Amino acid sequence: MTQEELFKKLIAHSKEYGFIFPSSEIYDGLSAVYDYGQLGVELKNNIKRYWWDAMTKLHDNIVGIDAAIFMHPKTWEASGHVGAFNDPLIDNKDSKKRYRADVLIEEWIAKQDEKIEKEVAKAAKRFGEAFDEQQFRTTNGRVLELAAKRDAAHAKMAEVLNANDLAGVKALIEELEIVCPVSGTKNWTDVRQFNLMFSTQMGSTADGASIVYLRPETAQGIFVNFLNVQKTGRMKIPFGIAQIGKAFRNEIVARQFIFRMREFEQMEMQFFVKPGTEMQWFEHWRQFRMNWHRALGFGDDRYRFHDHEKLAHYANAATDVEYEFPFGFKEVEGIHSRTDFDLSQHAKFSGKKIQYFDTESGESYTPYVVETSIGVDRMFLQVFSAAYTEEKLDNGEERVVLRFPAALAPVKAAVLPLVKKDGLPEMARKIVDDLKFDHFVQYDEKDSIGKRYRRQDAIGTPLCITVDHQSTEDGSVTIRHRDSMQQERVAAADLPTIINNLVSLRPLFDKLLK
Ligand code: GAP
């Protein structure tokens, strides 16, 4: 199965089992907008809990807020989003399709890498055991030629994007002979800047309505509340403010399912530090956030850092945490050193003094900020694609299993009476009643036990609890583990402890604090 086929299956599975639906599907959906279904919302909430607790509970110098989506329009002038939150777009005149110009170039670069890998694979096949990959990569003429073309394109792209040289971006597209994937032609328009913010009107027109924006990042709600939180919370630098909330971007090219959406959710934390210490904190948060991802156990080699070549208008250092999705390594999270740009800009535009008074040194200064910013939906896609597994069993049957870390699984346990009589359903219902205040559990009595196991595997339930005739005699039940499919007999009275231990976030946090 190719990675593309795998991704298609994963999308179909997420819909079939109530994780994700296209938005307003009865009207044929709305491009790049999705709804979370009955299990999707549970998984999403658990991801948010993992983030929120790791940032706020584990750090006594980080507190949370929940700011409004609408903000005073001046916010976005101050932050630079009105002037500079743009993507370079280009249209193909034949297909009438619109593309992000930088993405077209990035895809061309990725293709050179694919060609190199093909050359390596061909040579490995030809030379067999004697193949020295390292030597081949550093000496083969074709590989060196492709790598040189790739690196030159990369350097040129960084140069023209950093200089906002739109004619240069188009010239590079022409030089690389990039064709439209739909029409196959090189008939391109000029490259233009396109502002990604959605706007709407607040108040009635008669009253003189003003334009407000749907926030394109949650961070600004934190910056404008810096003084409120610092003063009321008596926070001492260094300290952080965390927030989870919706953000909106009118993405030019929205694709890859929930990877790039027009309405999405962010989990952001702004860490306020003394100027001059920001690089040390940048390193700290870079490592902490990578550890947070790796603690989930999907495999360390599926993550990597990608340092930015083109820095956002507010940053002096930036890196992405990338995860290996079925469509390649892609950004899940950004860690940015934002300097004092935002606080200084808000001070300038609001006319308010936004500074911190350091009681120890007796000096006032505008704090610098290190930000960690992760998309909830991208994280959801990471967890879902890492967990999705198709397995052939020893008995020849196949199963689809979602190997979610137990702490993130939407349903923690399913309680299954073996038959629908002899007091088994009653006992099973009682177990559900005992567990339901602490955990999301399901009761299921329909179909054979094997079919019920498969249904729970397909939604990633870590434990199935079977109630049989022995249960009514001695109060014991069988628990079946999702991944190993091993079964064991335990006392029903021990179930709350067993499940608490299994689904706790604590083992993940222990790894983080090591
Ligand atoms: N405050 C900084 C900021 O917003 P960003 O790199 O533009 O930085 C941060 O976005 C994260 O938000 C990304 O790493 C990604 O996970 C998520 N994100 C951004 N745009 C998105 C979109 N259109 N759809 C889904 N997630 C998105």
PDB file of N, CA and C in Angstrom, residues 170-225:
ATOM      1  N   LYS A 170       8.711  34.761  -9.136  1.00  0.00           N
ATOM      2  CA  LYS A 170       8.194  34.280 -10.428  1.00  0.00           C
ATOM      3  C   LYS A 170       9.350  33.831 -11.341  1.00  0.00           C
ATOM      4  N   ALA A 171      10.426  34.633 -11.336  1.00  0.00           N
ATOM      5  CA  ALA A 171      11.573  34.286 -12.190  1.00  0.00           C
ATOM      6  C   ALA A 171      12.114  32.904 -11.794  1.00  0.00           C
ATOM      7  N   LEU A 172      12.121  32.625 -10.503  1.00  0.00           N
ATOM      8  CA  LEU A 172      12.633  31.321 -10.055  1.00  0.00           C
ATOM      9  C   LEU A 172      11.715  30.182 -10.521  1.00  0.00           C
ATOM     10  N   ILE A 173      10.398  30.421 -10.449  1.00  0.00           N
ATOM     11  CA  ILE A 173       9.442  29.405 -10.923  1.00  0.00           C
ATOM     12  C   ILE A 173       9.681  29.117 -12.406  1.00  0.00           C
ATOM     13  N   GLU A 174       9.956  30.188 -13.159  1.00  0.00           N
ATOM     14  CA  GLU A 174      10.199  30.020 -14.601  1.00  0.00           C
ATOM     15  C   GLU A 174      11.540  29.324 -14.845  1.00  0.00           C
ATOM     16  N   GLU A 175      12.529  29.741 -14.070  1.00  0.00           N
ATOM     17  CA  GLU A 175      13.877  29.156 -14.241  1.00  0.00           C
ATOM     18  C   GLU A 175      13.853  27.646 -13.949  1.00  0.00           C
ATOM     19  N   LEU A 176      13.069  27.253 -12.936  1.00  0.00           N
ATOM     20  CA  LEU A 176      13.010  25.825 -12.573  1.00  0.00           C
ATOM     21  C   LEU A 176      12.059  25.045 -13.491  1.00  0.00           C
ATOM     22  N   GLU A 177      11.402  25.794 -14.420  1.00  0.00           N
ATOM     23  CA  GLU A 177      10.461  25.205 -15.386  1.00  0.00           C
ATOM     24  C   GLU A 177       9.349  24.436 -14.682  1.00  0.00           C
ATOM     25  N   ILE A 178       8.816  25.056 -13.634  1.00  0.00           N
ATOM     26  CA  ILE A 178       7.730  24.414 -12.883  1.00  0.00           C
ATOM     27  C   ILE A 178       6.442  24.542 -13.696  1.00  0.00           C
ATOM     28  N   VAL A 179       5.745  23.406 -13.841  1.00  0.00           N
ATOM     29  CA  VAL A 179       4.491  23.442 -14.605  1.00  0.00           C
ATOM     30  C   VAL A 179       3.313  23.262 -13.647  1.00  0.00           C
ATOM     31  N   CYS A 180       2.140  23.732 -14.092  1.00  0.00           N
ATOM     32  CA  CYS A 180       0.920  23.566 -13.289  1.00  0.00           C
ATOM     33  C   CYS A 180       0.564  22.077 -13.266  1.00  0.00           C
ATOM     34  N   PRO A 181       0.345  21.502 -12.080  1.00  0.00           N
ATOM     35  CA  PRO A 181       0.034  20.069 -12.018  1.00  0.00           C
ATOM     36  C   PRO A 181      -1.263  19.708 -12.747  1.00  0.00           C
ATOM     37  N   VAL A 182      -2.144  20.694 -12.976  1.00  0.00           N
ATOM     38  CA  VAL A 182      -3.419  20.393 -13.632  1.00  0.00           C
ATOM     39  C   VAL A 182      -3.314  20.565 -15.143  1.00  0.00           C
ATOM     40  N   SER A 183      -2.856  21.751 -15.615  1.00  0.00           N
ATOM     41  CA  SER A 183      -2.818  21.991 -17.065  1.00  0.00           C
ATOM     42  C   SER A 183      -1.510  21.507 -17.696  1.00  0.00           C
ATOM     43  N   GLY A 184      -0.471  21.390 -16.859  1.00  0.00           N
ATOM     44  CA  GLY A 184       0.826  20.975 -17.398  1.00  0.00           C
ATOM     45  C   GLY A 184       1.555  22.103 -18.114  1.00  0.00           C
ATOM     46  N   THR A 185       1.031  23.347 -18.021  1.00  0.00           N
ATOM     47  CA  THR A 185       1.685  24.456 -18.738  1.00  0.00           C
ATOM     48  C   THR A 185       2.453  25.375 -17.776  1.00  0.00           C
ATOM     49  N   LYS A 186       3.284  26.260 -18.425  1.00  0.00           N
ATOM     50  CA  LYS A 186       4.062  27.209 -17.623  1.00  0.00           C
ATOM     51  C   LYS A 186       3.501  28.620 -17.783  1.00  0.00           C
ATOM     52  N   ASN A 187       2.200  28.689 -18.072  1.00  0.00           N
ATOM     53  CA  ASN A 187       1.562  29.973 -18.367  1.00  0.00           C
ATOM     54  C   ASN A 187       1.096  30.627 -17.054  1.00  0.00           C
ATOM     55  N   TRP A 188       2.041  31.278 -16.351  1.00  0.00           N
ATOM     56  CA  TRP A 188       1.771  31.794 -15.002  1.00  0.00           C
ATOM     57  C   TRP A 188       1.461  33.291 -14.995  1.00  0.00           C
ATOM     58  N   THR A 189       0.637  33.709 -14.042  1.00  0.00           N
ATOM     59  CA  THR A 189       0.452  35.152 -13.805  1.00  0.00           C
ATOM     60  C   THR A 189       1.644  35.659 -12.992  1.00  0.00           C
ATOM     61  N   ASP A 190       1.669  36.970 -12.731  1.00  0.00           N
ATOM     62  CA  ASP A 190       2.675  37.491 -11.794  1.00  0.00           C
ATOM     63  C   ASP A 190       2.344  36.979 -10.391  1.00  0.00           C
ATOM     64  N   VAL A 191       3.327  37.042  -9.505  1.00  0.00           N
ATOM     65  CA  VAL A 191       3.101  36.640  -8.114  1.00  0.00           C
ATOM     66  C   VAL A 191       2.571  37.857  -7.352  1.00  0.00           C
ATOM     67  N   ARG A 192       1.485  37.639  -6.578  1.00  0.00           N
ATOM     68  CA  ARG A 192       0.921  38.735  -5.774  1.00  0.00           C
ATOM     69  C   ARG A 192       0.866  38.329  -4.312  1.00  0.00           C
ATOM     70  N   GLN A 193       0.821  39.330  -3.440  1.00  0.00           N
ATOM     71  CA  GLN A 193       0.652  39.031  -2.021  1.00  0.00           C
ATOM     72  C   GLN A 193      -0.828  38.942  -1.701  1.00  0.00           C
ATOM     73  N   PHE A 194      -1.187  38.013  -0.839  1.00  0.00           N
ATOM     74  CA  PHE A 194      -2.590  37.782  -0.490  1.00  0.00           C
ATOM     75  C   PHE A 194      -2.692  37.757   1.033  1.00  0.00           C
ATOM     76  N   ASN A 195      -3.496  38.676   1.609  1.00  0.00           N
ATOM     77  CA  ASN A 195      -3.609  38.720   3.078  1.00  0.00           C
ATOM     78  C   ASN A 195      -4.541  37.603   3.561  1.00  0.00           C
ATOM     79  N   LEU A 196      -4.093  36.890   4.581  1.00  0.00           N
ATOM     80  CA  LEU A 196      -4.799  35.673   5.006  1.00  0.00           C
ATOM     81  C   LEU A 196      -5.889  35.915   6.053  1.00  0.00           C
ATOM     82  N   MET A 197      -6.049  37.172   6.482  1.00  0.00           N
ATOM     83  CA  MET A 197      -7.032  37.383   7.558  1.00  0.00           C
ATOM     84  C   MET A 197      -8.461  37.470   7.024  1.00  0.00           C
ATOM     85  N   PHE A 198      -9.382  36.836   7.762  1.00  0.00           N
ATOM     86  CA  PHE A 198     -10.814  36.990   7.488  1.00  0.00           C
ATOM     87  C   PHE A 198     -11.279  38.260   8.198  1.00  0.00           C
ATOM     88  N   SER A 199     -12.155  39.012   7.539  1.00  0.00           N
ATOM     89  CA  SER A 199     -12.701  40.186   8.232  1.00  0.00           C
ATOM     90  C   SER A 199     -14.222  40.121   8.231  1.00  0.00           C
ATOM     91  N   THR A 200     -14.809  40.796   9.200  1.00  0.00           N
ATOM     92  CA  THR A 200     -16.261  40.936   9.233  1.00  0.00           C
ATOM     93  C   THR A 200     -16.565  42.287   9.857  1.00  0.00           C
ATOM     94  N   GLN A 201     -17.874  42.591  10.009  1.00  0.00           N
ATOM     95  CA  GLN A 201     -18.203  43.907  10.544  1.00  0.00           C
ATOM     96  C   GLN A 201     -18.812  43.778  11.921  1.00  0.00           C
ATOM     97  N   MET A 202     -18.468  44.719  12.789  1.00  0.00           N
ATOM     98  CA  MET A 202     -19.049  44.715  14.127  1.00  0.00           C
ATOM     99  C   MET A 202     -19.940  45.943  14.263  1.00  0.00           C
ATOM    100  N   GLY A 203     -21.164  45.727  14.777  1.00  0.00           N
ATOM    101  CA  GLY A 203     -22.111  46.840  14.919  1.00  0.00           C
ATOM    102  C   GLY A 203     -22.900  47.016  13.635  1.00  0.00           C
ATOM    103  N   SER A 204     -24.037  47.754  13.711  1.00  0.00           N
ATOM    104  CA  SER A 204     -24.855  47.930  12.499  1.00  0.00           C
ATOM    105  C   SER A 204     -24.249  49.042  11.647  1.00  0.00           C
ATOM    106  N   THR A 205     -24.543  48.994  10.362  1.00  0.00           N
ATOM    107  CA  THR A 205     -23.953  49.960   9.442  1.00  0.00           C
ATOM    108  C   THR A 205     -24.360  51.383   9.825  1.00  0.00           C
ATOM    109  N   ALA A 206     -25.649  51.539  10.265  1.00  0.00           N
ATOM    110  CA  ALA A 206     -26.139  52.871  10.618  1.00  0.00           C
ATOM    111  C   ALA A 206     -25.291  53.481  11.742  1.00  0.00           C
ATOM    112  N   ASP A 207     -24.847  52.620  12.650  1.00  0.00           N
ATOM    113  CA  ASP A 207     -24.028  53.122  13.773  1.00  0.00           C
ATOM    114  C   ASP A 207     -22.579  53.368  13.372  1.00  0.00           C
ATOM    115  N   GLY A 208     -22.276  53.090  12.140  1.00  0.00           N
ATOM    116  CA  GLY A 208     -20.882  53.206  11.724  1.00  0.00           C
ATOM    117  C   GLY A 208     -20.124  51.963  12.119  1.00  0.00           C
ATOM    118  N   ALA A 209     -20.465  50.866  11.446  1.00  0.00           N
ATOM    119  CA  ALA A 209     -19.833  49.588  11.798  1.00  0.00           C
ATOM    120  C   ALA A 209     -18.337  49.647  11.534  1.00  0.00           C
ATOM    121  N   SER A 210     -17.569  48.915  12.344  1.00  0.00           N
ATOM    122  CA  SER A 210     -16.136  48.885  12.082  1.00  0.00           C
ATOM    123  C   SER A 210     -15.717  47.469  11.687  1.00  0.00           C
ATOM    124  N   ILE A 211     -14.657  47.427  10.907  1.00  0.00           N
ATOM    125  CA  ILE A 211     -14.170  46.115  10.458  1.00  0.00           C
ATOM    126  C   ILE A 211     -13.408  45.460  11.592  1.00  0.00           C
ATOM    127  N   VAL A 212     -13.758  44.219  11.881  1.00  0.00           N
ATOM    128  CA  VAL A 212     -12.981  43.440  12.849  1.00  0.00           C
ATOM    129  C   VAL A 212     -12.502  42.174  12.141  1.00  0.00           C
ATOM    130  N   TYR A 213     -11.427  41.624  12.677  1.00  0.00           N
ATOM    131  CA  TYR A 213     -10.850  40.427  12.052  1.00  0.00           C
ATOM    132  C   TYR A 213     -11.088  39.214  12.934  1.00  0.00           C
ATOM    133  N   LEU A 214     -11.224  38.072  12.314  1.00  0.00           N
ATOM    134  CA  LEU A 214     -11.191  36.816  13.070  1.00  0.00           C
ATOM    135  C   LEU A 214      -9.711  36.544  13.328  1.00  0.00           C
ATOM    136  N   ARG A 215      -9.322  36.357  14.566  1.00  0.00           N
ATOM    137  CA  ARG A 215      -7.883  36.314  14.878  1.00  0.00           C
ATOM    138  C   ARG A 215      -7.162  35.213  14.087  1.00  0.00           C
ATOM    139  N   PRO A 216      -6.026  35.546  13.481  1.00  0.00           N
ATOM    140  CA  PRO A 216      -5.271  34.522  12.738  1.00  0.00           C
ATOM    141  C   PRO A 216      -4.296  33.766  13.636  1.00  0.00           C
ATOM    142  N   GLU A 217      -4.125  34.220  14.871  1.00  0.00           N
ATOM    143  CA  GLU A 217      -3.329  33.485  15.865  1.00  0.00           C
ATOM    144  C   GLU A 217      -3.884  33.876  17.223  1.00  0.00           C
ATOM    145  N   THR A 218      -3.732  32.991  18.204  1.00  0.00           N
ATOM    146  CA  THR A 218      -4.275  33.305  19.533  1.00  0.00           C
ATOM    147  C   THR A 218      -3.308  34.184  20.326  1.00  0.00           C
ATOM    148  N   ALA A 219      -2.048  34.228  19.870  1.00  0.00           N
ATOM    149  CA  ALA A 219      -0.988  34.890  20.641  1.00  0.00           C
ATOM    150  C   ALA A 219      -1.316  36.330  21.030  1.00  0.00           C
ATOM    151  N   GLN A 220      -1.971  37.077  20.120  1.00  0.00           N
ATOM    152  CA  GLN A 220      -2.194  38.503  20.421  1.00  0.00           C
ATOM    153  C   GLN A 220      -3.105  38.697  21.630  1.00  0.00           C
ATOM    154  N   GLY A 221      -4.010  37.754  21.873  1.00  0.00           N
ATOM    155  CA  GLY A 221      -4.862  37.830  23.071  1.00  0.00           C
ATOM    156  C   GLY A 221      -4.031  37.743  24.336  1.00  0.00           C
ATOM    157  N   ILE A 222      -2.882  37.078  24.235  1.00  0.00           N
ATOM    158  CA  ILE A 222      -1.967  36.967  25.378  1.00  0.00           C
ATOM    159  C   ILE A 222      -1.187  38.269  25.535  1.00  0.00           C
ATOM    160  N   PHE A 223      -0.664  38.784  24.429  1.00  0.00           N
ATOM    161  CA  PHE A 223       0.147  40.016  24.522  1.00  0.00           C
ATOM    162  C   PHE A 223      -0.654  41.176  25.113  1.00  0.00           C
ATOM    163  N   VAL A 224      -1.909  41.337  24.639  1.00  0.00           N
ATOM    164  CA  VAL A 224      -2.659  42.510  25.127  1.00  0.00           C
ATOM    165  C   VAL A 224      -3.073  42.323  26.589  1.00  0.00           C
ATOM    166  N   ASN A 225      -2.989  41.100  27.101  1.00  0.00           N
ATOM    167  CA  ASN A 225      -3.311  40.860  28.511  1.00  0.00           C
ATOM    168  C   ASN A 225      -2.066  40.718  29.383  1.00  0.00           C
TER     169      ASN A 225
END
